[in-house]
XYZ file of C-alpha atoms in Angstrom:
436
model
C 26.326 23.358 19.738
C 27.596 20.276 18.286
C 23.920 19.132 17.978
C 22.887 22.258 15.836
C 26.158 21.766 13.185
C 24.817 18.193 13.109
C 21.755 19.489 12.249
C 22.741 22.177 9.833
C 24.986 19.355 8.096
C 22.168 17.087 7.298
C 20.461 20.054 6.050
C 22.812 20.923 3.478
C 23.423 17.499 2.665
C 19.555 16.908 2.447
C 19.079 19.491 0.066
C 22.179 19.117 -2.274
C 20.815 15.643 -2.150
C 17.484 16.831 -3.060
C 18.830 19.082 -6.015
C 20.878 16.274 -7.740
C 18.585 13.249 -7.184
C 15.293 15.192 -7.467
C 14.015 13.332 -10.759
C 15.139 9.570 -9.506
C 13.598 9.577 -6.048
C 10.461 7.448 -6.556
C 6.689 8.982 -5.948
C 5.661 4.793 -5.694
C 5.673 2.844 -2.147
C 9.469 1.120 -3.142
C 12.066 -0.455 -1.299
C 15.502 0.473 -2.377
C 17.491 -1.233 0.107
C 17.469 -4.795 -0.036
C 17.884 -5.518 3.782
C 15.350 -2.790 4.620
C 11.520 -5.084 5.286
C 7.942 -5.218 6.533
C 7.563 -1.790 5.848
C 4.464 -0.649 7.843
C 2.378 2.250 8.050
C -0.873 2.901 9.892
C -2.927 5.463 11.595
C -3.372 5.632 15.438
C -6.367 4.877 15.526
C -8.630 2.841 19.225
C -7.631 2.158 22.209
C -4.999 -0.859 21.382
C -2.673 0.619 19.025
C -0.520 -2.717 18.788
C -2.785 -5.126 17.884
C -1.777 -6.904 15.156
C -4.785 -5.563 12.851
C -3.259 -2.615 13.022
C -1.885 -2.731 9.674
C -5.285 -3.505 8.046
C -6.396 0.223 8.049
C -4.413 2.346 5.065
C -2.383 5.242 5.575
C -4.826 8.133 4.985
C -6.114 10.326 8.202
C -7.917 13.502 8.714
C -5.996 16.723 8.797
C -6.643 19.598 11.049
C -5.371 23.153 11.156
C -4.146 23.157 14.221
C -0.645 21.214 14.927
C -2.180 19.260 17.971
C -5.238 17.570 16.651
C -5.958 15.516 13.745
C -4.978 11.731 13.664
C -1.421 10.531 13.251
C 0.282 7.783 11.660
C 2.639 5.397 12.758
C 5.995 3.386 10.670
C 7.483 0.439 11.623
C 10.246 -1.678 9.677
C 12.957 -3.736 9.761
C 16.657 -3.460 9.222
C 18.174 -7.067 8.507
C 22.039 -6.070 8.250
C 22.293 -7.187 12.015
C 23.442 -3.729 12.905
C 22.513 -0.558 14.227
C 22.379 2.461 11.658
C 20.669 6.096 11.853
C 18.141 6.740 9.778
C 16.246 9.811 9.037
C 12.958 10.835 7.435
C 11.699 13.756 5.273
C 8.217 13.998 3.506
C 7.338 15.293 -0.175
C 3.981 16.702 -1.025
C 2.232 15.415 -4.688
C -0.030 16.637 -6.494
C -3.098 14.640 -7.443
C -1.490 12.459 -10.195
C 1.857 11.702 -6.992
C 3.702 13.991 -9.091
C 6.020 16.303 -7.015
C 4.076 19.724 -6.301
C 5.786 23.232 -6.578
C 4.737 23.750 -2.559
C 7.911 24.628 -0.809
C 8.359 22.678 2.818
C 7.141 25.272 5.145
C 3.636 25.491 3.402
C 3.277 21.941 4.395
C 4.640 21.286 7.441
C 4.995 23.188 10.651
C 8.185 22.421 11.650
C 11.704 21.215 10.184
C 11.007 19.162 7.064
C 13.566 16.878 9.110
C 13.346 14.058 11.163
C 15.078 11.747 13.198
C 13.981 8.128 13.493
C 15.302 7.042 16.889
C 13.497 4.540 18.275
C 14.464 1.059 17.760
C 14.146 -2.303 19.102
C 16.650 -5.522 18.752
C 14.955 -8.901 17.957
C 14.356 -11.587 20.569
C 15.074 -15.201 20.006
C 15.107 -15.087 16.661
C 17.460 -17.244 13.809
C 17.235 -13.746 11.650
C 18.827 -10.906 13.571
C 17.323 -7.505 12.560
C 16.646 -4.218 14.298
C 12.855 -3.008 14.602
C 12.248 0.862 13.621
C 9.156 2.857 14.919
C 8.368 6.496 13.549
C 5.488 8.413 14.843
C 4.817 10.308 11.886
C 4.249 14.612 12.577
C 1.459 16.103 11.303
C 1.035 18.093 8.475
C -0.793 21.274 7.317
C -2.618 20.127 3.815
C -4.780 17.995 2.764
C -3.149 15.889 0.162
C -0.603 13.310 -1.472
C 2.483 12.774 0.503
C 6.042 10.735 0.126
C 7.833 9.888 3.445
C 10.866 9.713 2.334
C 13.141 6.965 4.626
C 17.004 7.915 4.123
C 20.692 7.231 5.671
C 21.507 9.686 8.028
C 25.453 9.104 7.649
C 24.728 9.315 3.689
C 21.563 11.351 2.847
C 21.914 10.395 -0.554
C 21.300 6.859 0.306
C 17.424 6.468 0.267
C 16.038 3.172 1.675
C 12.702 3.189 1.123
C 9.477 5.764 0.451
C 5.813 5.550 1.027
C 3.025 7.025 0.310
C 0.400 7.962 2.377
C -2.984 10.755 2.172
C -4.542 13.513 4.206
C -7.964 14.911 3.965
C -10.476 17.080 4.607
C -14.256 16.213 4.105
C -14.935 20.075 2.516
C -17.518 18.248 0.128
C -19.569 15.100 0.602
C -19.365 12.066 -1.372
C -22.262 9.687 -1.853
C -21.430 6.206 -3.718
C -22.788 3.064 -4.255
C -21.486 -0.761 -6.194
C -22.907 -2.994 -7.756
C -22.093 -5.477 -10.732
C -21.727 -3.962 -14.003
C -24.822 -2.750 -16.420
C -22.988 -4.169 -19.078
C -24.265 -7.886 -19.935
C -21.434 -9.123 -20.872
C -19.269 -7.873 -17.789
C -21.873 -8.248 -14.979
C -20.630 -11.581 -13.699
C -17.177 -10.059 -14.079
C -17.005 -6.574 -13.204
C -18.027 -4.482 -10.359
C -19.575 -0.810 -11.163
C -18.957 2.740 -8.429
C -22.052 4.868 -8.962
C -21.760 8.646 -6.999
C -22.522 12.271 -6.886
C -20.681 15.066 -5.355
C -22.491 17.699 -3.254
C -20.484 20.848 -2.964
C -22.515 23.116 -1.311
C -20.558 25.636 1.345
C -18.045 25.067 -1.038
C -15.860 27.575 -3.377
C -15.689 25.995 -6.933
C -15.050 27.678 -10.537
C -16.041 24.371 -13.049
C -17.526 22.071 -11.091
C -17.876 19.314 -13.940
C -13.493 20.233 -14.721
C -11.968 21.458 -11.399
C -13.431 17.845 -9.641
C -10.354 15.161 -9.740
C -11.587 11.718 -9.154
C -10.222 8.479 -8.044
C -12.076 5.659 -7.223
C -9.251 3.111 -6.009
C -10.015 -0.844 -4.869
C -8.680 -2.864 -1.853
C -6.007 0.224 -1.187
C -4.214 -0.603 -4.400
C -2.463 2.293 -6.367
C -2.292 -0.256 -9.196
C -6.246 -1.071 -9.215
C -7.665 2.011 -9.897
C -10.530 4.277 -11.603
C -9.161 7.766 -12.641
C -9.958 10.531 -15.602
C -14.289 10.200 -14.907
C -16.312 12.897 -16.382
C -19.754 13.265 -14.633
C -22.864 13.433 -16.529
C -25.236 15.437 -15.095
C -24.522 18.474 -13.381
C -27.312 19.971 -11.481
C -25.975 24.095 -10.547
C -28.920 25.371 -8.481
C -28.755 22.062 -6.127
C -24.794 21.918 -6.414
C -24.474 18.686 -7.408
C -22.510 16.256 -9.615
C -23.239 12.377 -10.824
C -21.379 10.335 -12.119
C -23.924 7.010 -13.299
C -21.947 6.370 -16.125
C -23.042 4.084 -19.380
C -19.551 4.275 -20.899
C -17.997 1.208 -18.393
C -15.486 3.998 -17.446
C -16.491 3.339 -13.651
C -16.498 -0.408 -14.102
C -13.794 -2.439 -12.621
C -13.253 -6.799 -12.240
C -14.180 -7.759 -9.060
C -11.262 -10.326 -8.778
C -11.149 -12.989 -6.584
C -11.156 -13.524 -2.797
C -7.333 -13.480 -1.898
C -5.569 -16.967 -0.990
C -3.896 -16.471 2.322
C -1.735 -18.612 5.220
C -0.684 -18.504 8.875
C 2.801 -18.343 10.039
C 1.948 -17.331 13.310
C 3.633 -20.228 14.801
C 6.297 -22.480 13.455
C 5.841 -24.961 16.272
C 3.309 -26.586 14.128
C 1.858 -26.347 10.713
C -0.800 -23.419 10.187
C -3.355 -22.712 7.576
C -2.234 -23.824 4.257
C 1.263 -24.554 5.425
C 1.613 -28.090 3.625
C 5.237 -28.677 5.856
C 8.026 -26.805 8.303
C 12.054 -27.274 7.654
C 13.894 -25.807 10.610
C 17.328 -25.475 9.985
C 20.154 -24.274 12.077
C 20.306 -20.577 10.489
C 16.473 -20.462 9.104
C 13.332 -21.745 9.411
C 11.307 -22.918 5.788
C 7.870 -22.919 5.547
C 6.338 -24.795 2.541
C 3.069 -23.034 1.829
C 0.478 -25.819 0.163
C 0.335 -26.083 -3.192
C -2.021 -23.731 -5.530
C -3.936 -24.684 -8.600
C -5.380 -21.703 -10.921
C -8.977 -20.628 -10.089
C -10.276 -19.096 -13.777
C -12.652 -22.258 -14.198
C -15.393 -23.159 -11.676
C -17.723 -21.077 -9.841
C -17.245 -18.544 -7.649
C -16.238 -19.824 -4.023
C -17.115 -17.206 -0.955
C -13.700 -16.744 1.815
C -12.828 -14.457 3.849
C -9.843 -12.511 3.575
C -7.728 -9.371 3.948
C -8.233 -7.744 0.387
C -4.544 -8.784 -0.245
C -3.226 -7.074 3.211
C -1.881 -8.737 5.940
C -0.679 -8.919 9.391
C 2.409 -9.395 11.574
C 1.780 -11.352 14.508
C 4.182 -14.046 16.728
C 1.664 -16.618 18.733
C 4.376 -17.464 21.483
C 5.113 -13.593 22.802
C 2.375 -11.930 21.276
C 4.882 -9.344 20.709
C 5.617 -9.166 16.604
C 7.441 -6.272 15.905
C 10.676 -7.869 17.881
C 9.754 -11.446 18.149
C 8.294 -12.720 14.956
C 11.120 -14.357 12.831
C 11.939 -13.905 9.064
C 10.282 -17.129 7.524
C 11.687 -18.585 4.027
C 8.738 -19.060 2.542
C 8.123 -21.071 -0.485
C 5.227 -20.853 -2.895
C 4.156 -23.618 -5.233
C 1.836 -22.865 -8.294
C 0.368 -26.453 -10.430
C 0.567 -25.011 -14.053
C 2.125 -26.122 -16.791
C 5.256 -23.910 -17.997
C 3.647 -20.524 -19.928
C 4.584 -19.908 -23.040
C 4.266 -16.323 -22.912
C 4.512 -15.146 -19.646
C 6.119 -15.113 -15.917
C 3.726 -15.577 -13.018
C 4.271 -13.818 -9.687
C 3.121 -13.675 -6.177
C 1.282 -10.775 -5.538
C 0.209 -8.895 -2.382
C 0.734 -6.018 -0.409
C 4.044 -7.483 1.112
C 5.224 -6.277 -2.289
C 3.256 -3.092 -2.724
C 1.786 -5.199 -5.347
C 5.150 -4.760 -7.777
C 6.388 -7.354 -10.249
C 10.153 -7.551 -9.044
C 12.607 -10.317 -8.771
C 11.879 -10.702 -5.557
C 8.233 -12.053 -5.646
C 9.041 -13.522 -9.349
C 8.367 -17.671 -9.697
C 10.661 -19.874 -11.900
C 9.372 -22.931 -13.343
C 11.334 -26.400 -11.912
C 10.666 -29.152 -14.994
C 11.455 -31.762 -11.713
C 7.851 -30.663 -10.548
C 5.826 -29.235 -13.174
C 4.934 -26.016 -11.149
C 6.522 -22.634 -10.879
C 7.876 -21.831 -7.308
C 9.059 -18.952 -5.378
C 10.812 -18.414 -2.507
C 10.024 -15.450 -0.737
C 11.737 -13.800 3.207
C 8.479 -13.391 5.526
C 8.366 -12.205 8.548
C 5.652 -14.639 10.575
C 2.031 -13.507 10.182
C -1.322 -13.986 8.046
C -0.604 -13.157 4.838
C -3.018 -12.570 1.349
C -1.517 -13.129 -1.887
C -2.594 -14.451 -5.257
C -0.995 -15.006 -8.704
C -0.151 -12.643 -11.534
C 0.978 -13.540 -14.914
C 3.474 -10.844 -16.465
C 3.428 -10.525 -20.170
C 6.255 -9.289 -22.385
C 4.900 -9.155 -25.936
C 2.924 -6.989 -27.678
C 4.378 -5.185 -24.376
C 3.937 -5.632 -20.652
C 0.985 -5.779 -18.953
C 0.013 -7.409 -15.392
C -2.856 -10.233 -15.806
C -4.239 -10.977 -12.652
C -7.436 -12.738 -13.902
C -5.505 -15.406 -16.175
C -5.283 -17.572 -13.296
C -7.336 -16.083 -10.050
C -10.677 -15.105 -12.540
C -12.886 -12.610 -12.018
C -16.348 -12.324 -10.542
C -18.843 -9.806 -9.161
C -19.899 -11.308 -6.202
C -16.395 -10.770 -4.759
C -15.896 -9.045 -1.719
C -13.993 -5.899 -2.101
C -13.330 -2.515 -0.767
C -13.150 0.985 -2.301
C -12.209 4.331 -1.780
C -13.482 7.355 -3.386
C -11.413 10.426 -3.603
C -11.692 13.525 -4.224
C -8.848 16.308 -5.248
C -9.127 19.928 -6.090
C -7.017 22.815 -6.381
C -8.623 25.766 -4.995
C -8.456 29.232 -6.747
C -4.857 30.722 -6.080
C -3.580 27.522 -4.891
C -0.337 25.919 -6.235
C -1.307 22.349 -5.650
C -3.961 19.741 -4.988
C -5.440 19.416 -2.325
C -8.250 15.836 -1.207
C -10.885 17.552 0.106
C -13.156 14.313 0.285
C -12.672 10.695 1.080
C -14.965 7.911 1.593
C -14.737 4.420 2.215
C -17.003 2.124 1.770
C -17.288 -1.876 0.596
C -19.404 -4.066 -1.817
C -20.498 -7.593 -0.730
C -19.572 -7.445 2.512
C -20.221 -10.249 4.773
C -22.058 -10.134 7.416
């Protein structure tokens, strides 16, 4: 019994949370604890479901109707306090635009919209003491925008962190194609997503209204295409296009990430200019970056600004990699008019404090010091403006050109007649200059 008033007290406390902090939980992929890191989370998906790529596949998998199929995904973090706490996790269902939808819990979820997150893991051998979290994440019954919502068990009020993550069902098919833009005075810049939409077998009012489409690039929620209006519509064949002259489904192509290897410490990795080992921390100096807007294109490979956790000594990451200081060095002189920032998915691709660079007059160059746990990482540079107001310029110092390699997603929402939310009832993936 004492298990079921534990149970029934988290409830209430859950949802008097839920009533009073309804507006100020986020619908973004934040981190509101600051010793909560390497937030993580992946679909189970092959036959080695901890190798370190893992994390290079987004959280979006296909639903099913029944409880016991469909793919499932998977959370790991980190808790760097150095002690053991309880933590619990809860999801919240959006509507297309990650607003919160009017679906109550049990239309989403076939059990207890409650969850424990008991499985953890000290670390081994390393100067930063943290515990290591893992969550297999349950299924769910729609196909949609979701929040897992990460919170203190002892104070559900306390949230640590959310995340977003997507579940579909291919109900229509999507075909798409990129290529650089048909403007001439973006097509060295921009890339352009061409598609069509066959609905066929499939109940729709409006077809060129009722459609919702997001075209979204290298898994960024902050890169991507929404609002498109197709221009043909063909009934009898069932069919929507969207070849667009308007530049609405243009987007810059970017540049191929930067990146470096902390994988080891032993010895200096990719783009590691030098190691500091000191008695409570190990500092890796990461060489030093010039800006990339002038010159010609230069082919890399990379991550799309992802990366991965990975420990070459154990070959066991999520307990033996260590938390890295890591310290970024940008060769620019002091901006007028701006703060730059390294940029990534380590972040989720936000302009905080944390990932914000401070010029040092001693050097001439901005740096940043950044916690890491050891890995490859992708980053690049982005310039934050204040005035007229504040905008995000990623191009001021990385460029942009079309022959970048990049990947996209295309999808598509819909709410079908009677429903009370969205539901994405395509998704397809698919990349532009890829190498081969």
């Amino acid at each position: 019994m004492p298990n079921a008033f534990h149970r029934i007290w988290i409830a209430l406390s859950w949802l008097l949370t839920m009533q009073a902090t309804a507006q100020t939980i986020p619908t973004t992929d934040q981190i509101l604890d600051p010793k909560i890191h390497t937030v993580l989370l992946y679909p189970l998906i092959g036959s080695t479901p901890d190798s370190p790529g893992k994390t290079l596949n987004p959280p979006i998998v296909l639903t099913s109707e029944d409880a016991m199929n469909g793919q499932q995904l998977q959370l790991e973090f980190d808790d760097l306090t150095g002690s053991y706490r309880m933590f619990r996790a809860k999801f919240i269902h959006c509507n297309a635009d990650w607003q919160k939808s009017a679906l109550n819990d049990i239309e989403f979820t076939y059990e207890y919209n409650d969850y424990p997150i008991s499985e953890y893991q000290t670390s081994l051998n390393t100067k930063v003491l943290y515990y290591h979290y893992r969550f297999t994440v349950p299924r769910v019954k729609l196909p949609g925008n979701y929040i897992l919502v990460v919170f203190d068990e002892r104070n559900p009020r306390k949230i640590l962190f959310t995340r977003r993550f997507m579940t579909y069902a291919n109900k229509v098919n999507v075909t798409a194609g990129i290529r650089f833009s048909t403007s001439p005075q973006r097509q060295f810049q921009d890339q352009q997503i061409d598609m069509s939409i066959d609905y066929r077998n499939y109940q729709v009012v409006s077809p060129q209204d009722d459609f919702k489409v997001v075209i979204r690039q290298n898994y960024r929620d902050d890169k991507v295409i929404t609002g498109l209006k197709p221009n043909n519509v063909r009934v009898f064949e069932q069919q929507i296009d969207y070849n667009l002259f308007d530049l609405s489904n243009t987007i810059p192509g970017g540049n191929e990430f930067r990146f470096f290897d902390t994988r080891t410490v032993l010895s200096r990795g990719n783009y590691v200019d030098r190691v500091q080992y000191q008695p409570d921390r190990t500092i890796a100096f990461i060489s030093p970056d010039q800006p990339r807007i002038q010159g010609a294109y230069i082919q890399a490979d990379d991550f799309n600004g992802l990366f991965v956790i990975d420990h070459r000594e154990s070959g066991n990451p999520g307990v033996s990699a260590d938390y890295i200081e890591t310290v970024f060095t940008l060769n620019i002189n002091e901006l007028p008019d701006g703060e730059p920032y390294v940029n990534g998915a380590f972040n989720f691709w936000q302009l905080t404090d944390a990932n914000r660079m401070t010029y040092d007059p001693a050097i001439r160059s901005y740096r940043a010091s950044i916690w890491l746990k050891q890995g490859v990482y992708n980053y690049d540079y982005v310039v934050k403006r204040n005035s007229p107001r504040p905008t995000a310029d990623e191009l001021l110092i990385e460029g942009s050109y079309s022959g970048t390699e990049n990947d996209y997603e295309v999808l598509v929402y819909h709410r079908p007649p009677a429903a009370r939310a969205d539901q994405l009832i395509a998704y397809k993936r698919l990349g532009v200059n890829k190498r081969k």
